Amino acid sequence: LAMYADPYRLYLGGFYTPTQLTNAALTDPQADNDLDGEPNYLEYAFNTRPNDAASVAHFRGGLYVTNILGTNLSYPTVVFPERVDTEAPSYTVEVSNDLLNWRTNQPDIPPETIMVEPAIPNTNGTQSVTVRYHQAVQDGFDRIFLRLRISPP
């Protein structure tokens, strides 16, 4: 039996036997073993259980409304669970006007997205992160799309 230093494989080891871990169909990052609509890699990233359909992440998008000087402003927003352990993947919120060309925050230029408030700790080793687009939605506002990219640590 081989030893793995891959954080994703180590995570799966908490839910499957060593024999099951040799089954490529069970360990495939794109597989959805519990048929809950979240592939295994998202289960890892959101620290949910890949073999339990009731264990799902609370990822959502919408508008974040804030009141500034008596005016309600609405911002395109995503809220997602982020692992807080040292094996956590990298989480990047990306922005697009056309679903083809995606942008992220870059050094030395104004940010595309802003973290709304401090992350809120959850009880399962994650924290809830809220990220919004830098500009409020207004009449005549062009389409804006947000997505969450999750990459290996």
mmCIF file of C-alpha atoms in Angstrom, residues 25-75:
data_model
loop_
_atom_site.group_PDB
_atom_site.id
_atom_site.type_symbol
_atom_site.label_atom_id
_atom_site.label_comp_id
_atom_site.label_asym_id
_atom_site.label_seq_id
_atom_site.Cartn_x
_atom_site.Cartn_y
_atom_site.Cartn_z
ATOM 1 C CA ALA A 25 -13.898 5.629 -9.718
ATOM 2 C CA LEU A 26 -14.310 6.425 -5.989
ATOM 3 C CA THR A 27 -11.303 8.749 -5.773
ATOM 4 C CA ASP A 28 -11.805 10.641 -9.034
ATOM 5 C CA PRO A 29 -11.997 14.371 -8.143
ATOM 6 C CA GLN A 30 -14.844 14.825 -10.665
ATOM 7 C CA ALA A 31 -16.893 11.865 -9.361
ATOM 8 C CA ASP A 32 -19.957 12.486 -7.216
ATOM 9 C CA ASN A 33 -19.986 9.383 -5.027
ATOM 10 C CA ASP A 34 -22.996 10.375 -2.921
ATOM 11 C CA LEU A 35 -24.968 11.878 -5.844
ATOM 12 C CA ASP A 36 -25.527 15.198 -4.044
ATOM 13 C CA GLY A 37 -24.441 17.317 -7.023
ATOM 14 C CA GLU A 38 -21.007 18.174 -5.592
ATOM 15 C CA PRO A 39 -17.981 16.450 -7.115
ATOM 16 C CA ASN A 40 -15.450 14.935 -4.731
ATOM 17 C CA TYR A 41 -12.992 17.817 -5.108
ATOM 18 C CA LEU A 42 -15.639 20.324 -4.040
ATOM 19 C CA GLU A 43 -16.496 18.079 -1.085
ATOM 20 C CA TYR A 44 -12.798 18.279 -0.140
ATOM 21 C CA ALA A 45 -12.616 22.058 -0.682
ATOM 22 C CA PHE A 46 -15.765 22.713 1.369
ATOM 23 C CA ASN A 47 -14.917 20.030 3.967
ATOM 24 C CA THR A 48 -18.122 18.059 3.460
ATOM 25 C CA ARG A 49 -18.429 14.262 3.419
ATOM 26 C CA PRO A 50 -18.069 12.687 -0.061
ATOM 27 C CA ASN A 51 -20.075 9.604 0.959
ATOM 28 C CA ASP A 52 -23.056 11.380 2.551
ATOM 29 C CA ALA A 53 -25.634 13.095 0.319
ATOM 30 C CA ALA A 54 -26.938 15.107 3.280
ATOM 31 C CA SER A 55 -23.509 16.727 3.736
ATOM 32 C CA VAL A 56 -23.550 19.650 1.314
ATOM 33 C CA ALA A 57 -21.810 23.006 1.198
ATOM 34 C CA HIS A 58 -23.652 26.250 1.665
ATOM 35 C CA PHE A 59 -22.332 28.045 -1.428
ATOM 36 C CA ARG A 60 -24.556 30.786 -2.732
ATOM 37 C CA GLY A 61 -24.570 33.859 -4.898
ATOM 38 C CA GLY A 62 -26.796 36.880 -4.947
ATOM 39 C CA LEU A 63 -26.832 40.537 -4.060
ATOM 40 C CA TYR A 64 -25.274 41.965 -0.911
ATOM 41 C CA VAL A 65 -27.232 45.041 0.147
ATOM 42 C CA THR A 66 -25.634 47.693 2.296
ATOM 43 C CA ASN A 67 -26.786 51.146 3.345
ATOM 44 C CA ILE A 68 -24.286 53.952 2.789
ATOM 45 C CA LEU A 69 -25.327 57.448 3.855
ATOM 46 C CA GLY A 70 -29.017 56.538 3.615
ATOM 47 C CA THR A 71 -28.772 54.876 0.207
ATOM 48 C CA ASN A 72 -29.178 51.126 -0.278
ATOM 49 C CA LEU A 73 -26.526 49.734 -2.612
ATOM 50 C CA SER A 74 -26.569 46.181 -4.038
ATOM 51 C CA TYR A 75 -23.397 44.304 -4.969
#
